[in-house]
CSV table of C-alpha atoms and ligand atoms in Angstrom, one decimal:
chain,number,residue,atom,x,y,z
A,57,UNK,CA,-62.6,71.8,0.0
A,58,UNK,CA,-66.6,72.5,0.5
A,59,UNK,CA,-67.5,69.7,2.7
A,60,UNK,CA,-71.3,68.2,3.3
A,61,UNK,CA,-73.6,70.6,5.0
A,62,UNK,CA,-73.9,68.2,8.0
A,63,UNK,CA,-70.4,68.1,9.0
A,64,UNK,CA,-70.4,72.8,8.0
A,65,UNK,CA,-73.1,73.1,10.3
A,66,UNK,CA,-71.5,70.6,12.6
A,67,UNK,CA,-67.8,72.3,12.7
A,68,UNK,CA,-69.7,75.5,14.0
A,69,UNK,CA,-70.0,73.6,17.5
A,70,UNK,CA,-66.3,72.1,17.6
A,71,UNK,CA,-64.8,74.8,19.4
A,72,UNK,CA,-67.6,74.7,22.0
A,73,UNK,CA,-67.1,70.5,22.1
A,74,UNK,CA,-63.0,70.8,22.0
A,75,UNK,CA,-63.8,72.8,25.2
A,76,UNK,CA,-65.8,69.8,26.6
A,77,UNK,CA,-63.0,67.1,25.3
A,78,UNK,CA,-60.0,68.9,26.6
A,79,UNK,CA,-62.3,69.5,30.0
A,80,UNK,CA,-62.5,65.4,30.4
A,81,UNK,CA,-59.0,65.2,29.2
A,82,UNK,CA,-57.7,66.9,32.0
A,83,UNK,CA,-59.7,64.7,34.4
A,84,UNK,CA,-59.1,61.2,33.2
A,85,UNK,CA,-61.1,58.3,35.3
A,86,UNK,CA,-60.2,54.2,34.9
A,87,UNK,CA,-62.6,51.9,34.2
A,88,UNK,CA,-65.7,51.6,36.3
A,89,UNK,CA,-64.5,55.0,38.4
A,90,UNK,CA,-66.5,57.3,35.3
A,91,UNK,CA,-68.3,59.2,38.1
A,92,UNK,CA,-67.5,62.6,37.1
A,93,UNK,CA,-67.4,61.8,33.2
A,94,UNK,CA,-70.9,60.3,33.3
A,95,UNK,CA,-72.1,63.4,35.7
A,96,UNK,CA,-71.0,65.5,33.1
A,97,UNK,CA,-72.7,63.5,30.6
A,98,UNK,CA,-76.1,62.9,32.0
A,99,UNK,CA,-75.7,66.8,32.9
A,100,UNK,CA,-75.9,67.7,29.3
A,101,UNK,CA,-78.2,65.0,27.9
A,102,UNK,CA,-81.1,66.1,30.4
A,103,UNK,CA,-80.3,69.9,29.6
A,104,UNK,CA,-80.8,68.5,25.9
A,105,UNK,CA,-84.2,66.9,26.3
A,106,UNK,CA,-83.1,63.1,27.0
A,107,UNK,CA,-84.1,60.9,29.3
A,108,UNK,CA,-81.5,59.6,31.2
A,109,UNK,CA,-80.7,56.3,33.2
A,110,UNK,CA,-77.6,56.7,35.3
A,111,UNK,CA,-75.5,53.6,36.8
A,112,UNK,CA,-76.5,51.5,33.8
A,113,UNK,CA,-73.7,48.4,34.2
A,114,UNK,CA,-72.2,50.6,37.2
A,115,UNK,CA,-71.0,54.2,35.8
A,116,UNK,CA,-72.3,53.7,32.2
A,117,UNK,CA,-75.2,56.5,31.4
A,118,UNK,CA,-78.4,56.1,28.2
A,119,UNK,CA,-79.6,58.6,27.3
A,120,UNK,CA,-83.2,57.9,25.3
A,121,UNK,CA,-85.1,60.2,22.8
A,122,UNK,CA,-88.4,59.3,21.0
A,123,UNK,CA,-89.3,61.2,18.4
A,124,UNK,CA,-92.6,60.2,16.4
A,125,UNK,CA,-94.3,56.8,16.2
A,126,UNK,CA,-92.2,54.3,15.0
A,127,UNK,CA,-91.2,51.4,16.7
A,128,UNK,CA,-87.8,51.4,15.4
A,129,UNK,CA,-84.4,51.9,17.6
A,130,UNK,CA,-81.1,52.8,17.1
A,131,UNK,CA,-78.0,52.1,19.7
A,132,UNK,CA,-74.9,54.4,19.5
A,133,UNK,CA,-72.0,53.9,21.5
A,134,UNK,CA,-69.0,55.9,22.9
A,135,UNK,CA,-66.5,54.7,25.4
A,136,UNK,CA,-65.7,57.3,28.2
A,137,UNK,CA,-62.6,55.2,30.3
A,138,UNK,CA,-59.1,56.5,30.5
A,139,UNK,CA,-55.7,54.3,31.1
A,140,UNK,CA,-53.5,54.0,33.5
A,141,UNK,CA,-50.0,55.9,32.1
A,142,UNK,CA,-48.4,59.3,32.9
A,143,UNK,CA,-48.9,61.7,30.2
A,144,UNK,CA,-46.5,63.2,28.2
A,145,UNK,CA,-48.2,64.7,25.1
A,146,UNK,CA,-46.7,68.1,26.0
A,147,UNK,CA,-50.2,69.6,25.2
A,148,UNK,CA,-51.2,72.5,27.4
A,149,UNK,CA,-54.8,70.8,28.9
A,150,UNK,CA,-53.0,67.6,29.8
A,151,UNK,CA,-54.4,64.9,32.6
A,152,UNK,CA,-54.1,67.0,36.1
A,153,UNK,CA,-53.6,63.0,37.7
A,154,UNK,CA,-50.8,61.6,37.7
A,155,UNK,CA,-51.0,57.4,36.5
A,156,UNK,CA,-54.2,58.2,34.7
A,157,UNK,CA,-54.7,59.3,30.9
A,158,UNK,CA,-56.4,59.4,28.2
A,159,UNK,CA,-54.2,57.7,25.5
A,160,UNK,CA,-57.1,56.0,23.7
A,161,UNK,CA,-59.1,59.0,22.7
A,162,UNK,CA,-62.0,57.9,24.7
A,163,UNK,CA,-62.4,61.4,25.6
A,164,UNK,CA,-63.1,62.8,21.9
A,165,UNK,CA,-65.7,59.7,21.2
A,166,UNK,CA,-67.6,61.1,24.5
A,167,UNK,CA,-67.2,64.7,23.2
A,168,UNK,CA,-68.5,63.2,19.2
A,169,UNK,CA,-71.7,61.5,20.9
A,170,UNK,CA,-72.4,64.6,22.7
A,171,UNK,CA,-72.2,66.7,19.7
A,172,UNK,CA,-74.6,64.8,17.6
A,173,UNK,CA,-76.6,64.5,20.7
A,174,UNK,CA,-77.5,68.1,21.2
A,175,UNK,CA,-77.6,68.3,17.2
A,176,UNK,CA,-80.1,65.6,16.6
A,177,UNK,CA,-82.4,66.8,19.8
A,178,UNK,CA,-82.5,69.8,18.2
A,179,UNK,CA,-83.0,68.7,14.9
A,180,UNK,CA,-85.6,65.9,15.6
A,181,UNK,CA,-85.2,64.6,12.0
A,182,UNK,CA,-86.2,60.9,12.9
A,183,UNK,CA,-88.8,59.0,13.4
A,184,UNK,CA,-88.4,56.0,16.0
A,185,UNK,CA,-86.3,56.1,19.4
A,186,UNK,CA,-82.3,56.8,19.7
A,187,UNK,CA,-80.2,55.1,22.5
A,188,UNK,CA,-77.0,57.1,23.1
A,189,UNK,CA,-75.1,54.5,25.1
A,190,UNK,CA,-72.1,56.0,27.2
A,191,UNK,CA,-70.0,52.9,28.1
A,192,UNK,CA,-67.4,52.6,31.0
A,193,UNK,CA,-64.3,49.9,30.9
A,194,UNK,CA,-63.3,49.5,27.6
A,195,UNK,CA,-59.7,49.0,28.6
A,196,UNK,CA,-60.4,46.2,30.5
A,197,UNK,CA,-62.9,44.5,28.1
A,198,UNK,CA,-65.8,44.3,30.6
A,199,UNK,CA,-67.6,47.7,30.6
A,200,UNK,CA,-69.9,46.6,27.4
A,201,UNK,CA,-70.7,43.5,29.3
A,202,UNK,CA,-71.5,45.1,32.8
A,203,UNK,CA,-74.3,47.2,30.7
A,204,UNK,CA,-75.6,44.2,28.8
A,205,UNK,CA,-75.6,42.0,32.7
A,206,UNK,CA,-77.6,45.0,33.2
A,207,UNK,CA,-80.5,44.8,30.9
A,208,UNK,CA,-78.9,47.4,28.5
A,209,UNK,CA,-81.0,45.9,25.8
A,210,UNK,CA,-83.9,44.6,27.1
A,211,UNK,CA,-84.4,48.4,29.0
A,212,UNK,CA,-83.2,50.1,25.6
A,213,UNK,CA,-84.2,47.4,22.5
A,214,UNK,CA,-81.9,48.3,20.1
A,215,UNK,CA,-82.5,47.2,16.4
A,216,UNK,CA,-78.9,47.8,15.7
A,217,UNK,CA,-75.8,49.3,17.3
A,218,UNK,CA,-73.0,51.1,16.1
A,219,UNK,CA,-69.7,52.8,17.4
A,220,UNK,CA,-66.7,54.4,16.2
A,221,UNK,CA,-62.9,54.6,17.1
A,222,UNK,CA,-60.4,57.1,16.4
A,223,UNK,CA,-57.2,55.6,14.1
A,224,UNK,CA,-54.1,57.6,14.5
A,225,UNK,CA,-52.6,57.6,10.6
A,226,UNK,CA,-55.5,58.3,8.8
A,227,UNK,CA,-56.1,61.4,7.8
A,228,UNK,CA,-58.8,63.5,9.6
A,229,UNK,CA,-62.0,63.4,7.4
A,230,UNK,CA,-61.4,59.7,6.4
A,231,UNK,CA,-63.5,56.6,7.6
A,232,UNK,CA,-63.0,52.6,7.5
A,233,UNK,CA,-64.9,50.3,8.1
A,234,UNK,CA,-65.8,46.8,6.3
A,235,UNK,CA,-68.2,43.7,6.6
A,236,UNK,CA,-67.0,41.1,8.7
A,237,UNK,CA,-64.0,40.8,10.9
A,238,UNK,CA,-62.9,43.8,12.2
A,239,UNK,CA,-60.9,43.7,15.4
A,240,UNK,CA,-59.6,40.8,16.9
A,241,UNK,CA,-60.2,38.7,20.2
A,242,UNK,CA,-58.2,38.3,23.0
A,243,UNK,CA,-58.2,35.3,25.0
A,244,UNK,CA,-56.3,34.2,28.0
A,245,UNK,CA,-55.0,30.5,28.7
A,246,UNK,CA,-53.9,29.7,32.4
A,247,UNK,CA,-52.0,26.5,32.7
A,248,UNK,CA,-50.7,24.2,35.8
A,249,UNK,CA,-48.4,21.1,35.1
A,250,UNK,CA,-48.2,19.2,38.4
A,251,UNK,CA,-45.2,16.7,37.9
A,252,UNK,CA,-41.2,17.0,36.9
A,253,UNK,CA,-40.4,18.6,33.8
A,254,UNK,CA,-43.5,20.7,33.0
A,255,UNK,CA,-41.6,23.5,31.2
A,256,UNK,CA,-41.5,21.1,28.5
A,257,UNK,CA,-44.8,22.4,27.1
A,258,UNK,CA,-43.7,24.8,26.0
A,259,UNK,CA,-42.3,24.2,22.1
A,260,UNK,CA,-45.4,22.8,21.6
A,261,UNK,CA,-47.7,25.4,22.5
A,262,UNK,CA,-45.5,28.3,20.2
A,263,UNK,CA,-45.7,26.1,17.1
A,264,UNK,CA,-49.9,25.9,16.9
A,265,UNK,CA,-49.7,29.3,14.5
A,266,UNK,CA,-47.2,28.0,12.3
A,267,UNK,CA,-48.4,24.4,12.1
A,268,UNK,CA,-51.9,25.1,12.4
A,269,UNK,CA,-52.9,28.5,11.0
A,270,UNK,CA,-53.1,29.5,7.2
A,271,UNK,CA,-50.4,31.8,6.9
A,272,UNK,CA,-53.2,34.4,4.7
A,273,UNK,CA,-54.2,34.6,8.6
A,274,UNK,CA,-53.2,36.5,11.4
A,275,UNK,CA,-53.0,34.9,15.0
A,276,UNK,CA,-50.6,35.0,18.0
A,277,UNK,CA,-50.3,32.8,20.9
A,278,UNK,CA,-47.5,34.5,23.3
A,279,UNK,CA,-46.2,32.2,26.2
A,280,UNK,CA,-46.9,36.1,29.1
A,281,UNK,CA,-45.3,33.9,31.9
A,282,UNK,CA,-43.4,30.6,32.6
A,283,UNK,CA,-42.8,29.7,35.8
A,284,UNK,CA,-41.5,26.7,37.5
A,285,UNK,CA,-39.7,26.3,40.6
A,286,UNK,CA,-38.2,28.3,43.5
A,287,UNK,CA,-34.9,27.4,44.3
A,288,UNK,CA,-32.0,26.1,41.5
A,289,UNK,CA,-31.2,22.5,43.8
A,290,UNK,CA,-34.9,22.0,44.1
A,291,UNK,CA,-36.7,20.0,41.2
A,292,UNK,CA,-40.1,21.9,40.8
A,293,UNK,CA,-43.3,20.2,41.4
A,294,UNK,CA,-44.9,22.5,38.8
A,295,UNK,CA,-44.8,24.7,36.4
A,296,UNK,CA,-47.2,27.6,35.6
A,297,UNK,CA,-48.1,29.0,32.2
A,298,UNK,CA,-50.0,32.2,31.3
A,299,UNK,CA,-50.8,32.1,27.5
A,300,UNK,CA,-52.1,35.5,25.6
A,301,UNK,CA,-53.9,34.4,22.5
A,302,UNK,CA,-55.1,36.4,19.7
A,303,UNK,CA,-56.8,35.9,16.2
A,304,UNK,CA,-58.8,38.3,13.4
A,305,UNK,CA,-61.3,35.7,12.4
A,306,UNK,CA,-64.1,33.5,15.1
A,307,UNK,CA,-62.8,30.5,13.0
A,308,UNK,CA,-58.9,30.9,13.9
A,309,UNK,CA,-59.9,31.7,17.3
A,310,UNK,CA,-61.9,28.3,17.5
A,311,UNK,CA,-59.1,26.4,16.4
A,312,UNK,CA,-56.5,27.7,18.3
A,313,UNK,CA,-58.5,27.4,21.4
A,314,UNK,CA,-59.3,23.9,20.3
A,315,UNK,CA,-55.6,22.6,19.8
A,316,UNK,CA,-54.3,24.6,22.6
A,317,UNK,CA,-56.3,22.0,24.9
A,318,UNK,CA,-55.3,19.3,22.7
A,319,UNK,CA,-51.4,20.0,22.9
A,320,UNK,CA,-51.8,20.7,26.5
A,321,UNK,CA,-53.7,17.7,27.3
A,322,UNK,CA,-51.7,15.8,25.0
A,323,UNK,CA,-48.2,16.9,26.9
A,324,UNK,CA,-49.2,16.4,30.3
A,325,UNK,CA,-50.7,13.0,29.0
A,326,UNK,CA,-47.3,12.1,27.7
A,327,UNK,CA,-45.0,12.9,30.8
A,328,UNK,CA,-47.9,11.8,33.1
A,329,UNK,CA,-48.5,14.9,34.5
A,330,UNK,CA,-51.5,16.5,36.2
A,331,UNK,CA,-53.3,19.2,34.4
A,332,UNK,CA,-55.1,22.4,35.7
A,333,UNK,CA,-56.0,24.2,32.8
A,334,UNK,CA,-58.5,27.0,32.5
A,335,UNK,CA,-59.3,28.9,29.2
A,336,UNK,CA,-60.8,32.9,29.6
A,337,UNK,CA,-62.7,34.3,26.9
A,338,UNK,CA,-61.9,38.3,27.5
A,339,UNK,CA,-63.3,39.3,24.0
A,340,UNK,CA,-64.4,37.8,20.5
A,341,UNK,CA,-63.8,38.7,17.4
A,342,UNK,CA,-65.8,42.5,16.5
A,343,UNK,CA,-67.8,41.2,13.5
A,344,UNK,CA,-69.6,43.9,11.2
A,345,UNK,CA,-73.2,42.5,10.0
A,346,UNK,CA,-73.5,42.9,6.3
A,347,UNK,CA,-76.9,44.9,6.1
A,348,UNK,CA,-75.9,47.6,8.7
A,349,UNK,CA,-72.2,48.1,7.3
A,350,UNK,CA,-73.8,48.3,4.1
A,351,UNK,CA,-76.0,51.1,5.5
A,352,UNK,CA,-73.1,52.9,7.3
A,353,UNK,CA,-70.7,53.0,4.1
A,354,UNK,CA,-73.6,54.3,2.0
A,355,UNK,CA,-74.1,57.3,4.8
A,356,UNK,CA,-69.8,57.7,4.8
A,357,UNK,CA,-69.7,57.9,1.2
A,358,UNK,CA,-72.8,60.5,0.8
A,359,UNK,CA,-70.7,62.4,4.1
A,360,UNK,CA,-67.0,62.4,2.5
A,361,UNK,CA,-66.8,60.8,-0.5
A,362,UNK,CA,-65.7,57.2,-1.9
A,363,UNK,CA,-61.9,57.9,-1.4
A,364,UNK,CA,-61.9,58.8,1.9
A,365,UNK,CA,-63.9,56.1,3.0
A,366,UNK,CA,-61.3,52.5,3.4
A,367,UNK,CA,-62.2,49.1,3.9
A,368,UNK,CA,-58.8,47.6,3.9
A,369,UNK,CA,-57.2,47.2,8.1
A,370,UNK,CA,-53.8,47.3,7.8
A,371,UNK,CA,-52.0,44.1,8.0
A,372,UNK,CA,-50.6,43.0,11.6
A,373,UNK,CA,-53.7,45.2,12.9
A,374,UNK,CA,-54.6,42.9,16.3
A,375,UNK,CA,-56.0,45.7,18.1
A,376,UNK,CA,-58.9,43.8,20.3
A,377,UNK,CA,-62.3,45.8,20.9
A,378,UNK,CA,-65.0,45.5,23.7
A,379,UNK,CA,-68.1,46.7,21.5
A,380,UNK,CA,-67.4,43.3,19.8
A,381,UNK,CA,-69.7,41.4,22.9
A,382,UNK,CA,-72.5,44.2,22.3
A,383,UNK,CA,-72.2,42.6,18.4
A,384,UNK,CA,-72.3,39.2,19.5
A,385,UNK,CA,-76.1,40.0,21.1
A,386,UNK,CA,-77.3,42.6,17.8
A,387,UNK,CA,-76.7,43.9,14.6
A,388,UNK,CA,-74.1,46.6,14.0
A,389,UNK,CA,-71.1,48.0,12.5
A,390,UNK,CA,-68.1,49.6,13.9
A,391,UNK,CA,-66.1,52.4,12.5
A,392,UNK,CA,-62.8,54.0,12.5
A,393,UNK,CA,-62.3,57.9,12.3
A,394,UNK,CA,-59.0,59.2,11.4
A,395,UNK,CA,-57.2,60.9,13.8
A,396,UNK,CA,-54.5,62.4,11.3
A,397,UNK,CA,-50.8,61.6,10.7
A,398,UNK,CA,-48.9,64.5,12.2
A,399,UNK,CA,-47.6,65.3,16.0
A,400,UNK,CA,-49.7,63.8,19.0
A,401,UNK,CA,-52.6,62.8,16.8
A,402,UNK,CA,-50.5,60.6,14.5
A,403,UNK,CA,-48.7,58.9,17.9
A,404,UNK,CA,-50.1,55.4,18.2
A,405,UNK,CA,-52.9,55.0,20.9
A,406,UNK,CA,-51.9,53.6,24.4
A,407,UNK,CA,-49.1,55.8,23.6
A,408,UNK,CA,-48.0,58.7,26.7
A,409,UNK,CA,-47.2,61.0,23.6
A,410,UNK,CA,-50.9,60.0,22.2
A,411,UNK,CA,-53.8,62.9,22.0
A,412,UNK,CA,-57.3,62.7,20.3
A,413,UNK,CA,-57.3,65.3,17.3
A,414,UNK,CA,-60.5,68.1,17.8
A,415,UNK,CA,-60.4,68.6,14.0
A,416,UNK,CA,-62.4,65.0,14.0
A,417,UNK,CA,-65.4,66.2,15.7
A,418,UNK,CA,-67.2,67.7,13.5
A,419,UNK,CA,-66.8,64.3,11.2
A,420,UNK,CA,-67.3,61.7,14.2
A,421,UNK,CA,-70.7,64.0,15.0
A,422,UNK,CA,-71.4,64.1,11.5
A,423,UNK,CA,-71.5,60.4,10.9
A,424,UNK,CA,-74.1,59.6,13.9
A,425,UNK,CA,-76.3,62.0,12.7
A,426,UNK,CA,-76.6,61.4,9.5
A,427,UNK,CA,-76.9,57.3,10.6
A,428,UNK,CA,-79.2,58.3,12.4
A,429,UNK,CA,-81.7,59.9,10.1
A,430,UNK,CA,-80.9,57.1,7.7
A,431,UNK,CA,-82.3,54.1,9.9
A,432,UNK,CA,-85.0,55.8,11.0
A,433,UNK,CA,-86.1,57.9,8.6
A,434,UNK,CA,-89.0,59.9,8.4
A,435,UNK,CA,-89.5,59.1,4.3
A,436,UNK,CA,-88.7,55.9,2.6
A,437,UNK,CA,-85.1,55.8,1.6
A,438,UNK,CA,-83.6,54.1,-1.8
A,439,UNK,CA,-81.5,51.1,-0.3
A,440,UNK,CA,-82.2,51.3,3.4
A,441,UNK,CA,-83.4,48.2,5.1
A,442,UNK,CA,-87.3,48.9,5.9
B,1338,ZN,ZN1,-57.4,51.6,24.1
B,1339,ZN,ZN1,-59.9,52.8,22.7
C-alpha cells in the first residue's frame, strides 16, 4: 500500500530512531529521575538547531525553533517517564533495571518527537515558532503540572498544544481521536469517621453511580481501603476510607464529587459522627477543543485516509491522562496512534509483557510534522483557522 510521502520519507529514519527507542528502553527512569532521557534529548535537539531549556518543571526539556516572522506557536508534547514493574516482554533490548520499565510506551512517543524534530529543522517548512515539550511524570499525573508551576507557557506561549499516545489493538497506521471528552479523571477521596460504627458509610458511598449517574455514562467510585479498628474486643474510634473515583465527562465528575460530600456529610450527620474529609483532584477530564481536533483530523485524514482514522473510544475505556491539565490552561487535541494487535505490541499498557511497536514511528513523526506545517503555514490554507 503506497503511503503519503511524509510518512516514505519519514520511514527512511525509523531504523535510525528504533535505535534511539530501544537505547531509552533499556534505561528506563521514574518520574521526575529523567536525567539521562532528557540528556539524551537536549543532546540531539541542540545538534539539531534548537534552543533548549533544561530542568523545565525539574527534568522536563523545550526545545524552541523560530522560523520566519509570524507570531504564531505551536506546543507538542511527548512524555518520557517509565513505571515501576519488572519486565518480561522477552524482547532482546529489554530494561537493564530491575523494578523499572517502560510499559507505557513513553519511550517510542520520545523517539516520534525526536524524529519529527530533526525532520522539521531540517525542513523549515513553517512560519511562526515550534515548542517541542518533553514532559517528565506522566505516571504519576504531576509532571505536566511541574512544567506549567514552572512558566512552561508563559516562557513558551503556546497557541495550542497537542500530544499523542500509543493504543495497543489498533492497528499500526491508524489514528483516533475526537472532540470532546477523551480520557477520564481520576480523583481521590480520603475520609475519617471519628465515632462507633463508621464502616457504615459505606453502602452509601458504592450506590452514587447507580443512583446518580445516567447509565449512557461511564463512572466508578471504588471503596481502595476500609479501615476501622485494631483489635476484634476493641470497639474502633474510627474508621478510615480511601475512595478512587473516576468519570469520562467534567459533568459526571462534578456530580459525583458533589454527592460524595453530601452522602458523607449526610452519614456522619446521622450517627453523629465527626468528619475529616478531604477531596484530591489528581487529574480532569482530557477535553479536545473543537477547532484544533477539527484541524488534526483533517491533517490524519490527508496522512492515512478516512478509514483509518476512528473517533469512537471503546466502551469501559477509563484510562486517565496528565496532558489533560496542559488542556485545561490552552487549546489542543490529543491523539491515539495504534500500536498493532499482535505479540508485545498488542499486550495492554502497564502490562510486564507490554512493548511500544517501531513500525509506528514513521506515522507518530509523520503526524507532528505535517500538524505542524498546517498551523503555521507558510501560505493560506483552505479550512485552517487563521
Ligand atoms: Zn501509563
Ligand atoms: Zn502512557
Amino acid at each position: 500500500m503506497s503511503q503519503h510521502p511524509t510518512i516514505e520519507r519519514l520511514a527512511a529514519s525509523t531504523e535510525e530512531f528504533t535505535r534511539i527507542r530501544r537505547d531509552l528502553h533499556q534505561h528506563p527512569e521514574l518520574g521526575f529521575e529523567e536525567a539521562r532521557t532528557s540528556a539524551i534529548v537536549a543532546g540531539y535537539l541542540r545538534e539539531w538547531g534548537y534552543e533548549v531549556h533544561e530542568g523545565v518543571g525539574g527534568t522536563g526539556v523545550v526545545g524552541v525553533l523560530r522560523q520566519g516572522s509570524s507570531a504564531r506557536s505551536i506546543g507538542i508534547r511527548a512524555d518520557m517517564d517509565a513505571l515501576p514493574i519488572d519486565e518480561a516482554s522477552g524482547v532482546s533490548y529489554a530494561s537493564q533495571h530491575a523494578g523499572r520499565m517502560h510499559a507505557c510506551g513513553h519511550d517510542g512517543h520520545t523517539a516520534i518527537l525526536l524524529c519529527a524534530a530533526r525532520e522539521l529543522a531540517a525542513s523549515r517548512n513553517f512560519d511562526g515558532t515550534l515548542n517541542l515539550i518533553f514532559q517528565p511524570a506522566e505516571e504519576t499525573l504531576g509532571g505536566a503540572v511541574a512544567m506549567m508551576d514552572d512558566g512552561l507557557f508563559e516562557r513558551f506561549p503556546c497557541d495550542a498544544v497537542y500530544a499523542l499516545h500509543n493504543a495497543p489493538g489498533l492497528p499500526v497506521g491508524c489514528f483516533l481521536t475526537r472532540e470532546g471528552a477523551l480520557t477520564a479523571s481520576s480523583d481521590r477521596v480520603s475520609i475519617r469517621l471519628v465515632g462507633v460504627g463508621g464502616h457504615g458509610a459505606m453502602p452509601h458511598l458504592q450506590s452514587i453511580v447507580a443512583r446518580n449517574v445516567p447509565s449512557t455514562e461511564v463512572a466508578v467510585v471504588s471503596v481502595g481501603m476500609l479501615k476501622a479498628g485494631e483489635a476484634a474486643n476493641v470497639i474502633p474510634e474510627h474508621a478510615d476510607l480511601r475512595l478512587s473515583v473516576r468519570a469520562t465527562r467534567p459533568e459526571v465528575r462534578e456530580l459525583l464529587k458533589r454527592r460524595i460530600g453530601e452522602i458523607t456529610r449526610g452519614v456522619a450527620a446521622v450517627h453523629g459522627m465527626e468528619l475529616q474529609y478531604e477531596y484530591e483532584e489528581l487529574v480532569p477530564v482530557l477535553v479536545n477543543t473543537p477547532e484544533e481536533t477539527r484541524l488534526a483530523r483533517q491533517v490524519l485524514t490527508e496522512l492515512v485516509g478516512p478509514q483509518r482514522l476512528l473517533s469512537e473510544v471503546p466502551s469501559g475505556f477509563l484510562g486517565s491522562e496528565d496532558f489533560a491539565w496542559m488542556l485545561e490552561r490552552r487549546p489542543g487535541c490529543y491523539i491515539a496512534l495504534g500500536n498493532g494487535d499482535s505479540g508485545p505490541s498488542g499486550c495492554m499498557v502497564h502490562n510486564p509483557g507490554y512493548d511500544f511497536n517501531d513500525a509506528a514511528i514513521p506515522f507518530g513523526a509523520a503526524l507532528w510534522v505535517q500538524l505542524v506545517e498546517a498551523s503555521l503555514c507558510t501560505s493560506p490554507r483552505s479550512g485552517a483557522p487563521a
